[in-house]
mmCIF file of C-alpha atoms in Angstrom:
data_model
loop_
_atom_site.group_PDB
_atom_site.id
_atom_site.type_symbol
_atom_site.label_atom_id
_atom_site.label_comp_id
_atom_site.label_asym_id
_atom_site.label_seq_id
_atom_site.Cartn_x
_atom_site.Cartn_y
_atom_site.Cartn_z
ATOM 1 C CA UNK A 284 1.684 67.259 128.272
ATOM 2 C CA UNK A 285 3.511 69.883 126.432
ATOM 3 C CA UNK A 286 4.975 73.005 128.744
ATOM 4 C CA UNK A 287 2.634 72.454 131.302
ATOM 5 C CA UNK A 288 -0.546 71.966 129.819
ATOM 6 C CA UNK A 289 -2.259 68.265 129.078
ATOM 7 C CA UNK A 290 -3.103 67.537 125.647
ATOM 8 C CA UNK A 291 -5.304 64.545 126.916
ATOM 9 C CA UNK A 292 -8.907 64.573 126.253
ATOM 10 C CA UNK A 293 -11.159 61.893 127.948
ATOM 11 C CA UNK A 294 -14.751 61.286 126.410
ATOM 12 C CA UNK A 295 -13.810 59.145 123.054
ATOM 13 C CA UNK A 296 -17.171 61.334 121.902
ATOM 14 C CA UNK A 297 -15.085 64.365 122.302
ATOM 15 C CA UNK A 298 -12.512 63.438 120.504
ATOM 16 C CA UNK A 299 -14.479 61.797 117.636
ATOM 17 C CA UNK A 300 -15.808 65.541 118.000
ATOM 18 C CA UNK A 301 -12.702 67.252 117.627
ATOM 19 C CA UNK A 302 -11.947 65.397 114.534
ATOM 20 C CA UNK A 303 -14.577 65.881 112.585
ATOM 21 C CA UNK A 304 -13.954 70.276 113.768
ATOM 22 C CA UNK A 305 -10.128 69.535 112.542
ATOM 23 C CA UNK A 306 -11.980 68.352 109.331
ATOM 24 C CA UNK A 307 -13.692 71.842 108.575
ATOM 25 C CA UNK A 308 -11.023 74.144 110.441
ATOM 26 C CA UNK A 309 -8.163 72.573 108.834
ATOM 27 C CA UNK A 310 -8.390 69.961 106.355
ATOM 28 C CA UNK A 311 -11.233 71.932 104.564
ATOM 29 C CA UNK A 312 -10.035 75.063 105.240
ATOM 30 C CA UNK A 313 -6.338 74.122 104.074
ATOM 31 C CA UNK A 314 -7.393 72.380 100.766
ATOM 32 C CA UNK A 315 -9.571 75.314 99.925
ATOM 33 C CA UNK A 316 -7.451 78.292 100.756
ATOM 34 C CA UNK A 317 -4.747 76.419 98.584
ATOM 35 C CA UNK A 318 -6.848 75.756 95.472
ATOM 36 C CA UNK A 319 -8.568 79.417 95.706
ATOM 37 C CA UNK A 320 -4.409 80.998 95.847
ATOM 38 C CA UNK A 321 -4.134 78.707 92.498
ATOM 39 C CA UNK A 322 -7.079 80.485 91.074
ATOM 40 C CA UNK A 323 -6.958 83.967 92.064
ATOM 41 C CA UNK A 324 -4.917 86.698 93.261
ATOM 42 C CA UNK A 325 -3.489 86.819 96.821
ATOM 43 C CA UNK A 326 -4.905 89.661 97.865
ATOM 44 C CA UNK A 327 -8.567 89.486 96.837
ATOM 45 C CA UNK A 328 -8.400 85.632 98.175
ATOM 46 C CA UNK A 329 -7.255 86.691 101.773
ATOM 47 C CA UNK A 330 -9.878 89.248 101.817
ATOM 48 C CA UNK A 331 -13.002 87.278 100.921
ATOM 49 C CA UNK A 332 -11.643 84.325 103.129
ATOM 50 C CA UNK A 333 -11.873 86.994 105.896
ATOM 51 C CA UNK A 334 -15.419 87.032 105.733
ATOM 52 C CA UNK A 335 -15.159 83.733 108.421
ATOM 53 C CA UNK A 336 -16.111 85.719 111.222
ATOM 54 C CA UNK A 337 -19.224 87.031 109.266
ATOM 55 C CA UNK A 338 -20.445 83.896 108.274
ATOM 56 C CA UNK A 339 -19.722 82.205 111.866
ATOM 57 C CA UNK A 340 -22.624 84.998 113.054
ATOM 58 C CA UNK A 341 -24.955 83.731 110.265
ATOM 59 C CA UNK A 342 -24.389 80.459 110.994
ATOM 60 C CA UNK A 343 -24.501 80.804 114.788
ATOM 61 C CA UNK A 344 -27.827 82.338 114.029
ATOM 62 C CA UNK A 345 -29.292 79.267 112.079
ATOM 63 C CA UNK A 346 -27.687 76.299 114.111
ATOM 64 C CA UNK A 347 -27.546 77.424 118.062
ATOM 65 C CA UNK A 348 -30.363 80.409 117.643
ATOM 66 C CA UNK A 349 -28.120 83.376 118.744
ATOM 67 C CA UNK A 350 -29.989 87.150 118.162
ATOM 68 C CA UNK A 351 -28.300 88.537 115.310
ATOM 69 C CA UNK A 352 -28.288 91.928 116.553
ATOM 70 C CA UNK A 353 -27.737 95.315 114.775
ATOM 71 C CA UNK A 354 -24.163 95.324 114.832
ATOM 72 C CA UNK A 355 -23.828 91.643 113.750
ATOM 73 C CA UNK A 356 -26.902 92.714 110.957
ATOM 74 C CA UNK A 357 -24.924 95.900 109.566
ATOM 75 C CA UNK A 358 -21.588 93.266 109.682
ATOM 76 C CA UNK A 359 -23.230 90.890 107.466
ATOM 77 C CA UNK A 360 -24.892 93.618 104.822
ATOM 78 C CA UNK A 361 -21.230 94.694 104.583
ATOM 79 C CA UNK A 362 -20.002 91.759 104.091
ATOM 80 C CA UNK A 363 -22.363 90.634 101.384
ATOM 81 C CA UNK A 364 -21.503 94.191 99.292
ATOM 82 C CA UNK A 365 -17.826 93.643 99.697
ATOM 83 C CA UNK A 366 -18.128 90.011 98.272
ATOM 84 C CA UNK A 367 -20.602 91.529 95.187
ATOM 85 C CA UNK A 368 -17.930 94.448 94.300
ATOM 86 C CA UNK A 369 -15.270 91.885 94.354
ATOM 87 C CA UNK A 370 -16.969 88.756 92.835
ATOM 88 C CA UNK A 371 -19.155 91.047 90.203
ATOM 89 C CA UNK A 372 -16.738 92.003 87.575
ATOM 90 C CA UNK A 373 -14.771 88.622 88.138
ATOM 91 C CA UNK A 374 -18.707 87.141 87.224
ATOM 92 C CA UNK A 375 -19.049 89.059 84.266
ATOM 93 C CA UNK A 376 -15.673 87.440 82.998
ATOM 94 C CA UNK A 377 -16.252 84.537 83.914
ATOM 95 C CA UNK A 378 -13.108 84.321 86.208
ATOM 96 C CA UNK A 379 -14.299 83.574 89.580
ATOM 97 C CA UNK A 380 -12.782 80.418 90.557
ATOM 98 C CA UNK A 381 -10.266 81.714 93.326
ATOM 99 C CA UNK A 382 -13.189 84.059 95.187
ATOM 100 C CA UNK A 383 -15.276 80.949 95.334
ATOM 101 C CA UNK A 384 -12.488 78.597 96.887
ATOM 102 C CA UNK A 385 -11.858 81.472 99.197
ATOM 103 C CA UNK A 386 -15.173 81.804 100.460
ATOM 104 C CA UNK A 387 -15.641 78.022 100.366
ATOM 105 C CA UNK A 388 -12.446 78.568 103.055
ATOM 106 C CA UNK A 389 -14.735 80.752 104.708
ATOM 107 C CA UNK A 390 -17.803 78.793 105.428
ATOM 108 C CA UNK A 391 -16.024 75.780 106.075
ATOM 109 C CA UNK A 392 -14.200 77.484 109.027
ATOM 110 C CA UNK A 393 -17.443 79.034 109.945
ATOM 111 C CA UNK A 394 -18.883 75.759 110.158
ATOM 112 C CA UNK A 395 -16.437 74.517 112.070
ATOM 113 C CA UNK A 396 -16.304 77.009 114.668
ATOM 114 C CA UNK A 397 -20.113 76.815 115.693
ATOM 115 C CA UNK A 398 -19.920 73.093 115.465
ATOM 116 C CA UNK A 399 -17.098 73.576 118.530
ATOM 117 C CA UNK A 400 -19.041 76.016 119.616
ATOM 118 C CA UNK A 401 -22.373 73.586 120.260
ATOM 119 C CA UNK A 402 -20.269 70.595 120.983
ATOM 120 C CA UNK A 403 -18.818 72.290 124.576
ATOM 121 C CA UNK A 404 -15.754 69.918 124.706
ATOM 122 C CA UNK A 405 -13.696 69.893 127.751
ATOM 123 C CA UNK A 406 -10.487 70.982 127.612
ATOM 124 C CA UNK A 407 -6.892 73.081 127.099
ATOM 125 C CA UNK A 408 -7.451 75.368 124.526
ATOM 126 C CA UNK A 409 -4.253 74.004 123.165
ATOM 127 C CA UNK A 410 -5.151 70.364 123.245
ATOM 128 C CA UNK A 411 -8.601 71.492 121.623
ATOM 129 C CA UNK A 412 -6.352 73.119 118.736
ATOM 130 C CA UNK A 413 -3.438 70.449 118.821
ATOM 131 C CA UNK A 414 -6.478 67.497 118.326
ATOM 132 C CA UNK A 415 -7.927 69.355 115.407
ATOM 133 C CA UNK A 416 -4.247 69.955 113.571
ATOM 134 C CA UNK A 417 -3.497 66.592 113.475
ATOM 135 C CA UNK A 418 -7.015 65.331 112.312
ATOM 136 C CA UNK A 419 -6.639 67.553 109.691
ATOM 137 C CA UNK A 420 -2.829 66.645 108.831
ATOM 138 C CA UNK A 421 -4.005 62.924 108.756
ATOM 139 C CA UNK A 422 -7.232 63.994 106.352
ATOM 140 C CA UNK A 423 -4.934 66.531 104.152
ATOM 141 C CA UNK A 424 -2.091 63.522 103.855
ATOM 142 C CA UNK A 425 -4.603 60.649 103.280
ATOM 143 C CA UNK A 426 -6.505 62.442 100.623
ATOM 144 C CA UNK A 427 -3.075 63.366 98.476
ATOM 145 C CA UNK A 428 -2.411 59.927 98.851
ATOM 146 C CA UNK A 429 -5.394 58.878 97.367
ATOM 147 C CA UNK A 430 -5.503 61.439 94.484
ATOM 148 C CA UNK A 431 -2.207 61.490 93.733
ATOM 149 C CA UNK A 432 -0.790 58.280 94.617
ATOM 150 C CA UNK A 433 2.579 57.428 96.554
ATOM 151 C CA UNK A 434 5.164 58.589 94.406
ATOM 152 C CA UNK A 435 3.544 62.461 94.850
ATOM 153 C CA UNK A 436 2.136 62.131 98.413
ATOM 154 C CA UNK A 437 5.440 63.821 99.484
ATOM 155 C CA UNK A 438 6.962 66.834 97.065
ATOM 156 C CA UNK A 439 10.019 65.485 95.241
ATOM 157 C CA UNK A 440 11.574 68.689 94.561
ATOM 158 C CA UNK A 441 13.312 69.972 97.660
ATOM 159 C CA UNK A 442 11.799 73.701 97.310
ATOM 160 C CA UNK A 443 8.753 72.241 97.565
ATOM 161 C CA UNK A 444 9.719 70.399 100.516
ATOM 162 C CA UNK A 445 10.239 73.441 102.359
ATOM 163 C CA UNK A 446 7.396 75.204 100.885
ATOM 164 C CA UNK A 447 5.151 72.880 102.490
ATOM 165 C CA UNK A 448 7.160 72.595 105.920
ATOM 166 C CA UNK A 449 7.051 75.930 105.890
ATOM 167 C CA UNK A 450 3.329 76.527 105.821
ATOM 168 C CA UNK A 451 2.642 73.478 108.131
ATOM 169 C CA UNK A 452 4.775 74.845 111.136
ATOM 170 C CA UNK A 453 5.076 78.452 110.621
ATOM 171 C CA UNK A 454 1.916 79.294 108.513
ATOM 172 C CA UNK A 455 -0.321 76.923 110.947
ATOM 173 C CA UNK A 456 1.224 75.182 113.886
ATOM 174 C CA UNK A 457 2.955 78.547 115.205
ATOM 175 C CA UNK A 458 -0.080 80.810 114.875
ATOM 176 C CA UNK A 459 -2.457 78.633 116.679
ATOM 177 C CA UNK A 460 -0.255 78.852 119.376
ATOM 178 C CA UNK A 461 0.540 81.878 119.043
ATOM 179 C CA UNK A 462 -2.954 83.193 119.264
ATOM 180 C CA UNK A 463 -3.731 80.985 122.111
ATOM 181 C CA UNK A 464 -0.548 82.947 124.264
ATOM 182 C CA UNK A 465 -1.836 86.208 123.152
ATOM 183 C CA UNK A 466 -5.889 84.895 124.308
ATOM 184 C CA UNK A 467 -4.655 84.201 127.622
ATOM 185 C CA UNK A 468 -2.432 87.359 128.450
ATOM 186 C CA UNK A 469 -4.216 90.036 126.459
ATOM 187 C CA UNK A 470 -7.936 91.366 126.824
ATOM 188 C CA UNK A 471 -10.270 89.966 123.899
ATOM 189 C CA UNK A 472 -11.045 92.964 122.316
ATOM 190 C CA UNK A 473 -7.087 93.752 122.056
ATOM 191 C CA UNK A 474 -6.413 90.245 120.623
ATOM 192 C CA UNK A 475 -9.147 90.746 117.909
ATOM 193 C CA UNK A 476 -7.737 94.203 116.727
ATOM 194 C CA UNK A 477 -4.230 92.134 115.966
ATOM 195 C CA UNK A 478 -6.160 89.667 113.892
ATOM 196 C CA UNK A 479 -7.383 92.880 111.493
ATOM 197 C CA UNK A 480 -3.779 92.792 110.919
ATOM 198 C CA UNK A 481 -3.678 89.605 108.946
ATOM 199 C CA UNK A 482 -5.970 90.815 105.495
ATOM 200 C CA UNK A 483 -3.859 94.169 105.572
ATOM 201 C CA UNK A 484 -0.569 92.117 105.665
ATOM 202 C CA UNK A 485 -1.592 89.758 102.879
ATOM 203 C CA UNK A 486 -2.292 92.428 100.711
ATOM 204 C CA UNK A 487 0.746 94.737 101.557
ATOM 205 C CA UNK A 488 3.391 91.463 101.272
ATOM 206 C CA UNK A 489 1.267 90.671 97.723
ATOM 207 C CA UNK A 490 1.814 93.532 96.184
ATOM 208 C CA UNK A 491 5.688 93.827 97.553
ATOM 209 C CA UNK A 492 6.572 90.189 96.734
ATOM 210 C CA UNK A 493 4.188 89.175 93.968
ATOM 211 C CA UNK A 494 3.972 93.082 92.360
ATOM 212 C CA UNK A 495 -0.090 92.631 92.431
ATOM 213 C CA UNK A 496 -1.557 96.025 92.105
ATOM 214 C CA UNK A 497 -5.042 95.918 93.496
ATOM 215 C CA UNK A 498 -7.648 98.159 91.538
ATOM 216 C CA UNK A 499 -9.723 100.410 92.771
ATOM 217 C CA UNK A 500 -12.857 97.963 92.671
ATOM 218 C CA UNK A 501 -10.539 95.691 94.808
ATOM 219 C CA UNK A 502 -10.162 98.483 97.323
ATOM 220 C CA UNK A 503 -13.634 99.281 97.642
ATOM 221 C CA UNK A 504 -14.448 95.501 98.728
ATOM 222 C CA UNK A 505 -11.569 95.080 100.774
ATOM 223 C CA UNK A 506 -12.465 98.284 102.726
ATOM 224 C CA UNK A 507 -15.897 96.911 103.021
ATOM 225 C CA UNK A 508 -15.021 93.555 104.002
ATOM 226 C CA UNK A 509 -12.644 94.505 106.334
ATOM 227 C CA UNK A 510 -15.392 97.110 108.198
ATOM 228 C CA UNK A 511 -17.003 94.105 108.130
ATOM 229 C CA UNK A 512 -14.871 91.947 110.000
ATOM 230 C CA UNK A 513 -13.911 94.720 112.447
ATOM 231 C CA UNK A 514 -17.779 95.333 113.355
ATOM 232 C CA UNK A 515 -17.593 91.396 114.574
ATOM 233 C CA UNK A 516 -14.291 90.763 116.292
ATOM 234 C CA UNK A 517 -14.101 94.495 118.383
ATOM 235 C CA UNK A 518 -18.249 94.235 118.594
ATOM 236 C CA UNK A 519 -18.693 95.422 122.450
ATOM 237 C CA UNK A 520 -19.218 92.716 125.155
ATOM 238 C CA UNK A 521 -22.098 93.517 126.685
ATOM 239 C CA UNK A 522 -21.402 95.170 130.827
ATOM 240 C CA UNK A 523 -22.536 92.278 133.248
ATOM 241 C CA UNK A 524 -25.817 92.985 134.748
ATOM 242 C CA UNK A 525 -25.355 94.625 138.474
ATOM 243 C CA UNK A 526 -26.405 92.729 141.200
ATOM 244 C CA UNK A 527 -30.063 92.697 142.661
ATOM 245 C CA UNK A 528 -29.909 95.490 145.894
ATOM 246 C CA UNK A 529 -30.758 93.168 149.143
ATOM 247 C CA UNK A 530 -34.416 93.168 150.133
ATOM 248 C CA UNK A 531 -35.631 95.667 152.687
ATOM 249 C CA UNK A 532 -35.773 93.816 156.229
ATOM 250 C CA UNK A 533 -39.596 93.698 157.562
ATOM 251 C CA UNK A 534 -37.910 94.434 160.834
ATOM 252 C CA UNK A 535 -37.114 97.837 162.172
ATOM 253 C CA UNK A 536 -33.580 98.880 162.657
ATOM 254 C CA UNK A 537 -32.207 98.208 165.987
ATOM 255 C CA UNK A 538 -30.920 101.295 168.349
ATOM 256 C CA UNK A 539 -27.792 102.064 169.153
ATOM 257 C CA UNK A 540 -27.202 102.679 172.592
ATOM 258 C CA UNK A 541 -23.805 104.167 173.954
#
């Protein structure tokens, strides 16, 4: 247990289950977001990886049936012309490689999410997240160990040391918490206008730290992408239907006598 809460889950199946979500939600998603920031710029890789909650709808749609209604329609059209203003001139040159990492990122968190989403596992939210981090940190390590063999498994170079401790604990381990905290004390619709926060951050601390200057194509997709992303996360939940009005009684109403 870990500050109250029990990280135990029982069913062996939904744990095997868990694994194979820390597979797509972190392993996947990890490996991907890191070759895609090798590839392309900051910015326009934050922005298309973004488009997770977009494809989670499509996806949603295809695997558990859900009505893809207008709101989640217009989401994904917007979506679809952010991605062509930012992938099309990048096409054209040839230079795509980071957008399609990104939005490799993308689908593989997607896929993820609706695979936890059909699977219905049991459980503290943090032990759900806490299972899937460290069947992705096993997945992650194994594969660099494989690929790259012992003597690189672990950076060398003490920068890089940090680097990666870093974005392990305060780039992953902290936020999932985080978000979980803010889930359970904040209404959802609150908690999903913070996340719009993240693509605006990436681009504001890539152009102050990295001097990127995003162009005006680049705006023009991120605006879209983010109107996108907004029309999904602060989408309405639907009012609760009211209560059926109690049938009439056959019987008359009884006097009242004084």
């Amino acid at each position: 247990a870990a500050g109250g809460r029990s990280l135990r889950i029982a069913a062996p199946r939904d744990r095997l289950r868990l694994r194979l979500a820390g597979l797509l939600n972190v392993a996947a998603f990890g490996v991907f977001t890191a070759f895609a920031q090798l590839a392309g710029s900051t910015s326009r890789v934050t922005l298309v990886t973004y488009t997770m909650p977009i494809w989670s709808v499509v996806l949603a749609r295809i695997a558990l049936g859900e009505r893809l209604d207008a709101t989640r329609s217009v989401a994904v059209a917007l979506a679809v012309a952010g991605l062509a203003v930012l992938v099309g001139p990048l096409a054209a040159e040839g230079a795509n490689a980071g957008t399609a990492w990104a939005l490799l990122a993308a689908l593989a968190w997607a896929a993820g999410t609706v695979y936890l989403k059909a699977a219905r596992i049991p459980g503290d939210p943090v032990a759900i997240a806490a299972w899937q981090l460290a069947a992705g940190f096993v997945a992650v390590a194994l594969g660099a160990l494989l690929a790259e063999g012992g003597a690189l498994a672990w950076p060398r170079e003490a920068a890089t040391a940090w680097a990666v401790a870093y974005h392990v604990l305060l780039g992953m381990a902290l936020p999932y918490l985080l978000w979980f905290s803010i889930v359970a004390r904040l209404p959802a619709a609150t908690a999903a206008l913070g996340t719009l926060l993240v693509p605006v951050v990436a681009v504001v601390g890539a152009m102050a730290v990295l001097g990127e200057r995003p162009s005006a194509v680049d705006a023009v997709g991120f605006v879209l992408i983010l109107a996108a992303a907004a029309a999904v996360l602060l989408r309405p939940t639907p009012a609760p239907a009211p209560a059926p009005a109690p049938a009439a009684s056959p019987f008359p109403p009884k006097e009242t006598f004084r």
